[in-house]
Amino acid sequence: MRSIYLVGFMGSGKSSVAEALYEKTKKPILDTDQLIVEKYNLTIPEIFAQKGEPVFREYETNILKSTPIEDAIIATGGGIIEKDENRTWLKENGRVIFLQTSWEEISLRLVDDQSRPIWNNQARDKQKLLEDRTPFYLEVADTIVSTNGKKVEDIVKEILADENNL
Ligand code: S3P
């Protein structure tokens, strides 16, 4: 079975959904951000501050292509769909689930977040970023799951109800 790749904006719940899917399926879970931190020995904010976003994006592509394409669940970073190369790779190799969350809900969930360099960059219009990225999430998605107002367990039930997902 193809690995599941969870995509969606920051705060859409990819990591929590991956953990809950693990509880149900016992398939190994991976997280591209965590793999980047382990491989390059720097935190995500350190990579953005010391090397810049383009270098982070190169690391992210390297890591994406190193993930197992069979029998795993992989939570990805919210910007992974920005590069054509990554979208092509995801469409060719993954079973992609887009966790779609409204701007209202994302901004409530991340109100106190200090850990995400793009979220904390005052110069960036994050609502516009969500609008700009949405067509890319839709382009790669095999399944779209709206997460608005839903508990993680309900999202997981919805994912597992589709036999193509596991
Ligand atoms: C990013 C999202 C983050 C992380 C990095 C960049 C983005 O992951 O990859 O800070 O560009 O949206 P999460 O989506 O898990 O927050």
Coordinates of N, CA, C and O and ligand atoms in Angstrom, one line a residue:
M1 N 0.8 -1.2 0.0 CA 0.0 0.0 0.0 C 0.9 1.3 0.0 O 1.9 1.3 0.7
R2 N 0.5 2.2 -0.8 CA 1.2 3.5 -0.8 C 1.2 4.2 0.5 O 0.2 4.1 1.3
S3 N 2.3 4.9 0.9 CA 2.3 5.6 2.1 C 1.3 6.8 2.0 O 1.0 7.3 0.9
I4 N 0.8 7.2 3.2 CA -0.2 8.3 3.2 C 0.7 9.6 3.5 O 1.5 9.6 4.5
Y5 N 0.5 10.6 2.8 CA 1.1 11.9 3.0 C 0.0 12.9 3.4 O -0.9 13.1 2.6
L6 N 0.1 13.4 4.6 CA -0.8 14.4 5.1 C -0.3 15.8 4.7 O 0.8 16.1 5.1
V7 N -1.1 16.5 4.0 CA -0.7 17.9 3.6 C -1.8 18.8 4.1 O -3.0 18.5 4.3
G8 N -1.4 20.1 4.3 CA -2.3 21.1 4.7 C -1.5 22.3 5.3 O -0.3 22.1 5.6
F9 N -2.2 23.4 5.6 CA -1.6 24.6 6.1 C -1.1 24.3 7.5 O -1.6 23.4 8.2
M10 N -0.2 25.2 8.0 CA 0.2 25.2 9.4 C -1.1 25.2 10.2 O -2.0 26.0 9.9
G11 N -1.1 24.4 11.3 CA -2.2 24.4 12.2 C -3.4 23.6 11.7 O -4.5 23.6 12.3
S12 N -3.2 22.8 10.6 CA -4.4 22.0 10.1 C -4.5 20.7 10.9 O -5.5 20.0 10.7
G13 N -3.5 20.4 11.7 CA -3.6 19.2 12.5 C -2.9 17.9 12.0 O -3.2 16.8 12.4
K14 N -2.0 18.1 11.0 CA -1.3 17.0 10.4 C -0.6 16.1 11.4 O -0.7 14.9 11.3
S15 N 0.2 16.7 12.3 CA 0.9 15.9 13.3 C 0.0 15.1 14.2 O 0.2 13.9 14.5
S16 N -1.1 15.8 14.7 CA -2.0 15.1 15.6 C -2.8 14.0 14.9 O -3.0 12.9 15.4
V17 N -3.2 14.3 13.6 CA -3.9 13.2 12.9 C -2.9 12.0 12.6 O -3.3 10.9 12.7
A18 N -1.7 12.3 12.3 CA -0.7 11.2 12.1 C -0.6 10.4 13.3 O -0.6 9.1 13.2
E19 N -0.5 11.0 14.5 CA -0.4 10.2 15.7 C -1.6 9.4 16.0 O -1.5 8.2 16.4
A20 N -2.8 10.0 15.7 CA -4.0 9.2 15.9 C -4.2 8.1 14.9 O -4.7 7.0 15.2
L21 N -3.7 8.3 13.7 CA -3.7 7.2 12.7 C -2.7 6.1 13.1 O -3.0 4.9 12.9
Y22 N -1.6 6.5 13.7 CA -0.7 5.4 14.2 C -1.4 4.5 15.3 O -1.3 3.3 15.3
E23 N -2.2 5.2 16.2 CA -2.9 4.4 17.2 C -3.8 3.4 16.6 O -4.0 2.3 17.1
K24 N -4.5 3.8 15.5 CA -5.4 2.9 14.9 C -4.8 1.8 14.0 O -5.3 0.7 13.8
T25 N -3.7 2.2 13.3 CA -3.1 1.3 12.2 C -1.8 0.7 12.6 O -1.4 -0.3 12.0
K26 N -1.1 1.3 13.6 CA 0.2 0.9 14.0 C 1.2 0.9 12.8 O 2.3 0.4 12.9
K27 N 0.9 1.7 11.8 CA 1.9 1.9 10.7 C 2.8 3.0 11.2 O 2.4 3.9 11.9
P28 N 4.1 2.9 10.8 CA 5.1 3.9 11.3 C 4.7 5.3 10.8 O 4.2 5.5 9.7
I29 N 4.9 6.3 11.7 CA 4.6 7.7 11.3 C 5.9 8.4 11.3 O 6.9 8.2 12.1
L30 N 6.0 9.3 10.3 CA 7.2 10.2 10.1 C 6.7 11.6 9.9 O 5.5 11.8 9.6
D31 N 7.6 12.6 10.2 CA 7.2 14.0 10.1 C 8.3 14.7 9.4 O 9.5 14.6 9.8
T32 N 8.1 15.3 8.2 CA 9.2 15.8 7.4 C 10.0 16.9 8.2 O 11.2 16.9 8.1
D33 N 9.3 17.7 9.0 CA 10.0 18.7 9.8 C 11.0 18.1 10.8 O 12.1 18.5 11.0
Q34 N 10.5 17.0 11.4 CA 11.3 16.3 12.4 C 12.5 15.6 11.8 O 13.6 15.7 12.3
L35 N 12.3 15.1 10.6 CA 13.4 14.4 9.8 C 14.4 15.5 9.4 O 15.6 15.2 9.5
I36 N 14.0 16.7 9.1 CA 14.9 17.7 8.7 C 15.8 18.1 10.0 O 17.0 18.2 9.9
V37 N 15.1 18.3 11.1 CA 15.8 18.7 12.3 C 16.9 17.6 12.7 O 18.0 17.9 13.0
E38 N 16.5 16.3 12.5 CA 17.4 15.2 12.9 C 18.6 15.2 11.9 O 19.7 15.0 12.3
K39 N 18.3 15.3 10.6 CA 19.3 15.2 9.6 C 20.3 16.4 9.6 O 21.5 16.2 9.5
Y40 N 19.8 17.6 9.8 CA 20.6 18.7 9.6 C 21.0 19.3 11.0 O 21.8 20.3 11.0
N41 N 20.5 18.7 12.0 CA 21.0 19.1 13.4 C 20.8 20.5 13.8 O 21.5 21.2 14.5
L42 N 19.7 21.1 13.2 CA 19.3 22.5 13.6 C 17.8 22.5 13.7 O 17.1 21.7 13.1
T43 N 17.2 23.4 14.6 CA 15.8 23.5 14.7 C 15.3 24.2 13.4 O 16.0 24.9 12.7
I44 N 13.9 24.1 13.2 CA 13.4 24.8 12.0 C 13.6 26.3 12.1 O 14.1 26.9 11.1
P45 N 13.4 27.0 13.2 CA 13.7 28.4 13.3 C 15.1 28.7 13.1 O 15.5 29.7 12.4
E46 N 16.0 27.8 13.5 CA 17.5 28.1 13.3 C 17.8 28.0 11.8 O 18.6 28.8 11.3
I47 N 17.2 27.0 11.1 CA 17.4 26.9 9.6 C 17.0 28.1 8.9 O 17.7 28.7 8.1
F48 N 15.8 28.6 9.2 CA 15.3 29.8 8.6 C 16.2 31.0 8.9 O 16.5 31.8 8.0
A49 N 16.6 31.1 10.2 CA 17.4 32.3 10.6 C 18.8 32.3 10.0 O 19.4 33.3 9.5
Q50 N 19.4 31.1 10.0 CA 20.8 31.0 9.7 C 21.0 30.7 8.2 O 22.1 31.1 7.6
K51 N 20.1 30.0 7.5 CA 20.3 29.6 6.1 C 19.3 30.2 5.2 O 19.6 30.3 4.0
G52 N 18.2 30.6 5.7 CA 17.1 31.2 4.8 C 16.1 30.2 4.3 O 16.4 29.0 4.3
E53 N 15.0 30.7 3.9 CA 13.9 29.8 3.4 C 14.3 28.9 2.2 O 14.0 27.7 2.2
P54 N 15.0 29.4 1.2 CA 15.3 28.6 0.1 C 16.1 27.3 0.4 O 15.9 26.2 -0.1
V55 N 17.0 27.5 1.4 CA 17.8 26.3 1.9 C 16.9 25.3 2.6 O 16.9 24.1 2.4
F56 N 16.0 25.9 3.4 CA 15.0 25.0 4.1 C 14.2 24.2 3.1 O 14.0 23.0 3.2
R57 N 13.8 24.9 2.0 CA 13.0 24.2 1.0 C 13.8 23.1 0.3 O 13.3 22.1 -0.1
E58 N 15.1 23.3 0.1 CA 16.0 22.2 -0.5 C 16.0 21.1 0.5 O 15.9 19.9 0.0
Y59 N 16.2 21.3 1.7 CA 16.3 20.2 2.7 C 15.0 19.5 2.7 O 14.9 18.2 2.8
E60 N 13.9 20.2 2.6 CA 12.5 19.6 2.6 C 12.3 18.7 1.5 O 11.8 17.6 1.6
T61 N 12.8 19.1 0.3 CA 12.7 18.2 -0.9 C 13.5 17.0 -0.7 O 13.1 15.8 -1.0
N62 N 14.8 17.1 -0.2 CA 15.6 16.0 0.0 C 15.0 15.0 0.9 O 15.0 13.8 0.7
I63 N 14.4 15.5 2.0 CA 13.8 14.6 3.0 C 12.5 14.0 2.4 O 12.3 12.8 2.6
L64 N 11.7 14.8 1.7 CA 10.5 14.2 1.1 C 10.8 13.0 0.3 O 10.2 11.9 0.4
K65 N 11.8 13.1 -0.6 CA 12.2 12.0 -1.5 C 12.9 10.9 -0.8 O 13.0 9.8 -1.4
S66 N 13.2 11.1 0.5 CA 13.8 9.9 1.2 C 12.8 9.2 2.1 O 13.2 8.2 2.7
T67 N 11.6 9.6 2.0 CA 10.6 9.0 2.9 C 10.1 7.6 2.2 O 10.1 7.5 1.0
P68 N 9.7 6.7 3.0 CA 9.3 5.4 2.5 C 8.0 5.5 1.7 O 7.0 6.0 2.3
I69 N 7.9 5.1 0.5 CA 6.7 5.3 -0.3 C 5.6 4.1 -0.1 O 4.6 4.1 -0.7
E70 N 6.0 3.2 0.8 CA 5.0 2.1 1.1 C 4.8 2.1 2.6 O 5.8 2.1 3.4
D71 N 3.5 1.9 3.0 CA 3.2 1.5 4.3 C 3.6 2.4 5.5 O 3.8 1.9 6.6
A72 N 3.7 3.7 5.2 CA 3.9 4.6 6.3 C 3.0 5.8 6.3 O 2.2 5.9 5.3
I73 N 2.9 6.6 7.3 CA 2.1 7.7 7.4 C 3.0 8.9 7.6 O 3.8 8.9 8.6
I74 N 3.0 9.9 6.7 CA 3.9 11.0 6.8 C 3.3 12.3 6.9 O 2.5 12.7 6.0
A75 N 3.5 13.0 8.0 CA 3.0 14.4 8.1 C 4.0 15.3 7.5 O 5.3 15.2 7.7
T76 N 3.6 16.2 6.6 CA 4.5 17.1 5.9 C 4.4 18.5 6.4 O 3.4 18.9 7.0
G77 N 5.4 19.4 6.0 CA 5.4 20.8 6.4 C 4.4 21.5 5.5 O 4.2 21.1 4.3
G78 N 3.7 22.5 6.0 CA 2.7 23.2 5.3 C 3.1 23.8 3.9 O 2.2 24.0 3.1
G79 N 4.4 24.1 3.7 CA 4.8 24.7 2.5 C 5.4 23.7 1.5 O 5.9 24.1 0.4
I80 N 5.2 22.4 1.7 CA 5.9 21.4 0.9 C 5.3 21.4 -0.5 O 6.0 21.1 -1.5
I81 N 4.1 21.9 -0.7 CA 3.4 21.9 -2.0 C 3.8 23.1 -2.8 O 3.3 23.2 -4.0
E82 N 4.7 24.0 -2.3 CA 5.0 25.1 -3.1 C 5.9 24.8 -4.3 O 5.8 25.4 -5.3
K83 N 6.8 23.8 -4.1 CA 7.6 23.4 -5.3 C 7.0 22.4 -6.2 O 6.5 21.4 -5.8
D84 N 7.0 22.8 -7.5 CA 6.5 21.8 -8.5 C 7.0 20.4 -8.3 O 6.3 19.5 -8.5
E85 N 8.3 20.4 -8.1 CA 9.0 19.1 -8.0 C 8.4 18.3 -6.9 O 8.2 17.1 -7.1
N86 N 8.1 18.9 -5.8 CA 7.5 18.1 -4.7 C 6.1 17.7 -5.0 O 5.7 16.6 -4.7
R87 N 5.3 18.6 -5.7 CA 3.9 18.2 -6.0 C 4.0 17.0 -7.0 O 3.2 16.0 -6.9
T88 N 4.9 17.0 -8.0 CA 5.0 15.9 -8.9 C 5.3 14.7 -8.2 O 4.7 13.6 -8.4
W89 N 6.3 14.8 -7.3 CA 6.7 13.6 -6.5 C 5.6 13.0 -5.7 O 5.3 11.8 -5.7
L90 N 4.8 13.9 -5.0 CA 3.7 13.4 -4.2 C 2.7 12.7 -5.0 O 2.1 11.7 -4.6
K91 N 2.3 13.3 -6.2 CA 1.3 12.7 -7.0 C 1.7 11.4 -7.6 O 0.9 10.4 -7.7
E92 N 3.0 11.3 -7.9 CA 3.5 10.0 -8.5 C 3.7 8.9 -7.4 O 3.6 7.7 -7.7
N93 N 4.0 9.3 -6.2 CA 4.4 8.3 -5.2 C 3.5 8.1 -4.0 O 3.6 7.1 -3.3
G94 N 2.7 9.1 -3.7 CA 1.9 9.1 -2.4 C 0.5 8.9 -2.6 O -0.1 9.0 -3.7
R95 N -0.1 8.5 -1.5 CA -1.6 8.6 -1.3 C -1.8 9.9 -0.5 O -1.4 9.9 0.7
V96 N -2.3 11.0 -1.1 CA -2.2 12.3 -0.4 C -3.5 12.7 0.2 O -4.6 12.7 -0.5
I97 N -3.5 13.0 1.5 CA -4.7 13.5 2.1 C -4.5 15.0 2.5 O -3.6 15.3 3.2
F98 N -5.4 15.8 2.0 CA -5.4 17.2 2.3 C -6.3 17.5 3.5 O -7.5 17.3 3.4
L99 N -5.8 18.0 4.6 CA -6.6 18.4 5.7 C -6.9 19.9 5.5 O -6.0 20.8 5.6
Q100 N -8.1 20.2 5.2 CA -8.5 21.5 4.8 C -9.1 22.2 6.0 O -10.1 21.7 6.5
T101 N -8.6 23.4 6.4 CA -9.0 24.1 7.6 C -9.2 25.5 7.2 O -8.4 26.1 6.4
S102 N -10.2 26.1 7.7 CA -10.5 27.5 7.4 C -9.5 28.5 8.0 O -8.9 28.2 9.0
W103 N -9.4 29.7 7.4 CA -8.5 30.7 8.0 C -8.9 31.0 9.4 O -8.1 31.2 10.3
E104 N -10.2 31.1 9.7 CA -10.7 31.5 11.0 C -10.2 30.4 12.1 O -9.7 30.8 13.1
E105 N -10.3 29.2 11.7 CA -9.9 28.1 12.7 C -8.4 28.1 12.8 O -7.8 28.0 13.9
I106 N -7.6 28.2 11.7 CA -6.2 28.2 11.8 C -5.7 29.4 12.7 O -4.8 29.2 13.6
S107 N -6.2 30.6 12.5 CA -5.7 31.7 13.2 C -6.1 31.6 14.7 O -5.3 32.1 15.6
L108 N -7.2 30.9 15.1 CA -7.4 30.7 16.5 C -6.5 29.7 17.1 O -5.9 29.8 18.2
R109 N -6.2 28.6 16.3 CA -5.3 27.5 16.8 C -3.9 28.0 17.0 O -3.2 27.5 17.9
L110 N -3.5 28.9 16.2 CA -2.0 29.3 16.2 C -1.8 30.7 16.9 O -0.7 31.2 16.8
V111 N -2.8 31.1 17.6 CA -2.8 32.5 18.2 C -1.5 32.7 19.0 O -0.9 33.7 19.0
D112 N -1.1 31.7 19.8 CA 0.0 31.8 20.7 C 1.3 31.1 20.1 O 2.3 31.0 20.9
D113 N 1.3 30.7 18.9 CA 2.4 29.9 18.4 C 3.6 30.8 18.2 O 3.6 31.9 17.6
Q114 N 4.8 30.3 18.7 CA 6.0 31.0 18.5 C 7.0 30.2 17.7 O 8.1 30.7 17.5
S115 N 6.6 29.0 17.3 CA 7.6 28.1 16.8 C 7.7 28.0 15.3 O 8.6 27.4 14.8
R116 N 6.8 28.7 14.6 CA 6.8 28.6 13.2 C 7.3 29.9 12.5 O 6.6 30.9 12.6
P117 N 8.5 29.9 11.9 CA 9.0 31.1 11.4 C 8.1 31.9 10.4 O 8.0 33.1 10.4
I118 N 7.4 31.1 9.6 CA 6.5 31.8 8.6 C 5.3 32.4 9.3 O 4.9 33.6 9.0
W119 N 4.8 31.7 10.2 CA 3.6 32.2 11.0 C 4.0 33.5 11.7 O 3.2 34.4 11.8
N120 N 5.2 33.5 12.3 CA 5.7 34.6 13.1 C 6.3 35.8 12.3 O 6.8 36.7 12.9
N121 N 6.4 35.6 11.0 CA 6.9 36.7 10.2 C 5.8 37.7 9.9 O 4.9 37.5 9.2
Q122 N 6.0 38.9 10.6 CA 4.9 39.9 10.6 C 4.8 40.5 9.2 O 3.7 41.0 8.8
A123 N 5.9 40.4 8.4 CA 5.8 41.0 7.0 C 5.0 40.1 6.1 O 4.6 40.6 5.0
R124 N 4.6 38.9 6.5 CA 3.9 38.1 5.5 C 2.4 38.1 5.8 O 2.0 38.0 7.0
D125 N 1.6 38.1 4.8 CA 0.2 38.0 4.9 C -0.2 36.5 4.9 O -0.2 35.9 3.8
K126 N -0.5 36.0 6.0 CA -0.7 34.5 6.1 C -2.0 34.1 5.5 O -2.2 33.0 5.0
Q127 N -3.0 35.0 5.6 CA -4.3 34.6 5.0 C -4.2 34.5 3.5 O -4.7 33.6 2.9
K128 N -3.4 35.4 2.9 CA -3.1 35.3 1.5 C -2.3 34.1 1.1 O -2.6 33.4 0.1
L129 N -1.4 33.8 2.0 CA -0.6 32.6 1.8 C -1.5 31.3 1.7 O -1.3 30.5 0.9
L130 N -2.4 31.3 2.7 CA -3.4 30.1 2.6 C -4.2 30.1 1.3 O -4.3 29.1 0.7
E131 N -4.6 31.3 0.9 CA -5.4 31.3 -0.4 C -4.5 30.9 -1.5 O -4.9 30.2 -2.4
D132 N -3.2 31.4 -1.5 CA -2.3 31.0 -2.6 C -2.0 29.6 -2.7 O -1.7 29.0 -3.7
R133 N -1.9 29.0 -1.5 CA -1.4 27.6 -1.4 C -2.6 26.6 -1.7 O -2.4 25.5 -2.1
T134 N -3.8 27.0 -1.4 CA -4.9 26.1 -1.5 C -5.0 25.3 -2.8 O -5.2 24.1 -2.8
P135 N -4.9 26.0 -4.0 CA -4.9 25.2 -5.2 C -3.9 24.2 -5.3 O -4.1 23.1 -5.9
F136 N -2.7 24.4 -4.7 CA -1.7 23.4 -4.7 C -2.0 22.2 -3.8 O -1.7 21.0 -4.2
Y137 N -2.6 22.4 -2.7 CA -3.1 21.3 -1.8 C -4.1 20.5 -2.6 O -4.1 19.3 -2.6
L138 N -5.0 21.2 -3.3 CA -6.1 20.5 -4.0 C -5.5 19.7 -5.2 O -5.9 18.6 -5.5
E139 N -4.5 20.3 -5.8 CA -3.8 19.6 -7.0 C -3.2 18.2 -6.6 O -3.3 17.3 -7.3
V140 N -2.6 18.2 -5.4 CA -2.0 16.9 -5.0 C -2.9 15.9 -4.3 O -2.6 14.7 -4.2
A141 N -4.1 16.4 -3.9 CA -4.9 15.6 -3.0 C -5.6 14.4 -3.7 O -6.2 14.6 -4.7
D142 N -5.5 13.2 -3.1 CA -6.4 12.1 -3.5 C -7.7 12.2 -2.7 O -8.7 11.8 -3.1
T143 N -7.6 12.7 -1.5 CA -8.7 12.8 -0.6 C -8.7 14.2 0.1 O -7.6 14.6 0.5
I144 N -9.8 14.8 0.3 CA -9.9 16.1 1.0 C -10.7 15.9 2.2 O -11.8 15.4 2.1
V145 N -10.2 16.2 3.4 CA -11.0 16.1 4.6 C -11.0 17.5 5.3 O -10.0 18.1 5.6
S146 N -12.2 18.0 5.4 CA -12.4 19.3 6.1 C -12.3 19.0 7.6 O -12.9 18.1 8.1
T147 N -11.5 19.8 8.3 CA -11.2 19.6 9.7 C -12.0 20.6 10.6 O -11.9 20.5 11.8
N148 N -12.7 21.5 9.9 CA -13.3 22.6 10.7 C -14.3 22.0 11.7 O -15.2 21.3 11.4
G149 N -14.1 22.4 13.0 CA -15.0 22.0 14.1 C -15.0 20.5 14.4 O -15.8 20.1 15.1
K150 N -14.0 19.8 13.9 CA -14.0 18.3 14.1 C -12.9 17.9 15.1 O -11.8 18.5 15.1
K151 N -13.2 16.9 15.8 CA -12.2 16.3 16.7 C -11.2 15.4 15.9 O -11.7 14.8 14.9
V152 N -10.0 15.3 16.4 CA -9.0 14.5 15.7 C -9.6 13.1 15.4 O -9.4 12.5 14.3
E153 N -10.2 12.5 16.4 CA -10.7 11.1 16.3 C -11.8 11.0 15.1 O -11.8 10.0 14.4
D154 N -12.6 12.1 15.0 CA -13.5 12.0 13.9 C -12.9 12.2 12.5 O -13.3 11.5 11.5
I155 N -11.8 13.0 12.5 CA -11.1 13.1 11.2 C -10.5 11.8 10.8 O -10.5 11.3 9.7
V156 N -9.9 11.1 11.8 CA -9.3 9.8 11.6 C -10.3 8.8 11.1 O -10.1 8.0 10.2
K157 N -11.5 8.8 11.7 CA -12.6 7.9 11.3 C -12.9 8.1 9.9 O -13.1 7.2 9.1
E158 N -13.0 9.4 9.5 CA -13.4 9.7 8.1 C -12.3 9.2 7.2 O -12.6 8.7 6.1
I159 N -11.0 9.4 7.5 CA -9.9 8.9 6.7 C -10.0 7.4 6.5 O -9.9 6.9 5.4
L160 N -10.2 6.7 7.6 CA -10.2 5.2 7.6 C -11.4 4.6 7.0 O -11.4 3.4 6.6
A161 N -12.5 5.4 6.9 CA -13.7 4.9 6.3 C -13.5 4.7 4.8 O -14.2 3.9 4.2
D162 N -12.5 5.3 4.2 CA -12.2 5.1 2.8 C -11.2 4.1 2.7 O -10.0 4.2 3.0
E163 N -11.6 2.9 2.1 CA -10.7 1.8 2.1 C -9.4 2.0 1.2 O -8.4 1.4 1.3
N164 N -9.5 3.0 0.3 CA -8.3 3.4 -0.5 C -7.2 4.0 0.3 O -6.1 4.1 -0.1
N165 N -7.6 4.5 1.5 CA -6.6 5.2 2.3 C -5.7 4.2 3.1 O -4.7 4.6 3.6
L166 N -6.2 3.0 3.4 CA -5.3 2.1 4.1 C -5.5 0.6 3.7 O -6.6 0.3 3.2
Ligands
S3P1 C1 6.0 25.8 7.0 C2 5.3 25.0 7.9 C3 5.9 24.3 9.0 C4 7.4 24.1 8.7 C5 8.1 25.4 8.4 C6 7.5 26.0 7.1 C7 5.2 26.5 6.0 O1 5.3 23.0 9.2 O2 7.6 23.2 7.7 O3 8.0 26.2 9.5 O4 5.9 27.0 5.0 O5 4.0 26.5 6.0 P1 3.8 22.8 9.8 O6 2.9 22.9 8.6 O7 3.8 21.5 10.4 O8 3.6 23.9 10.8

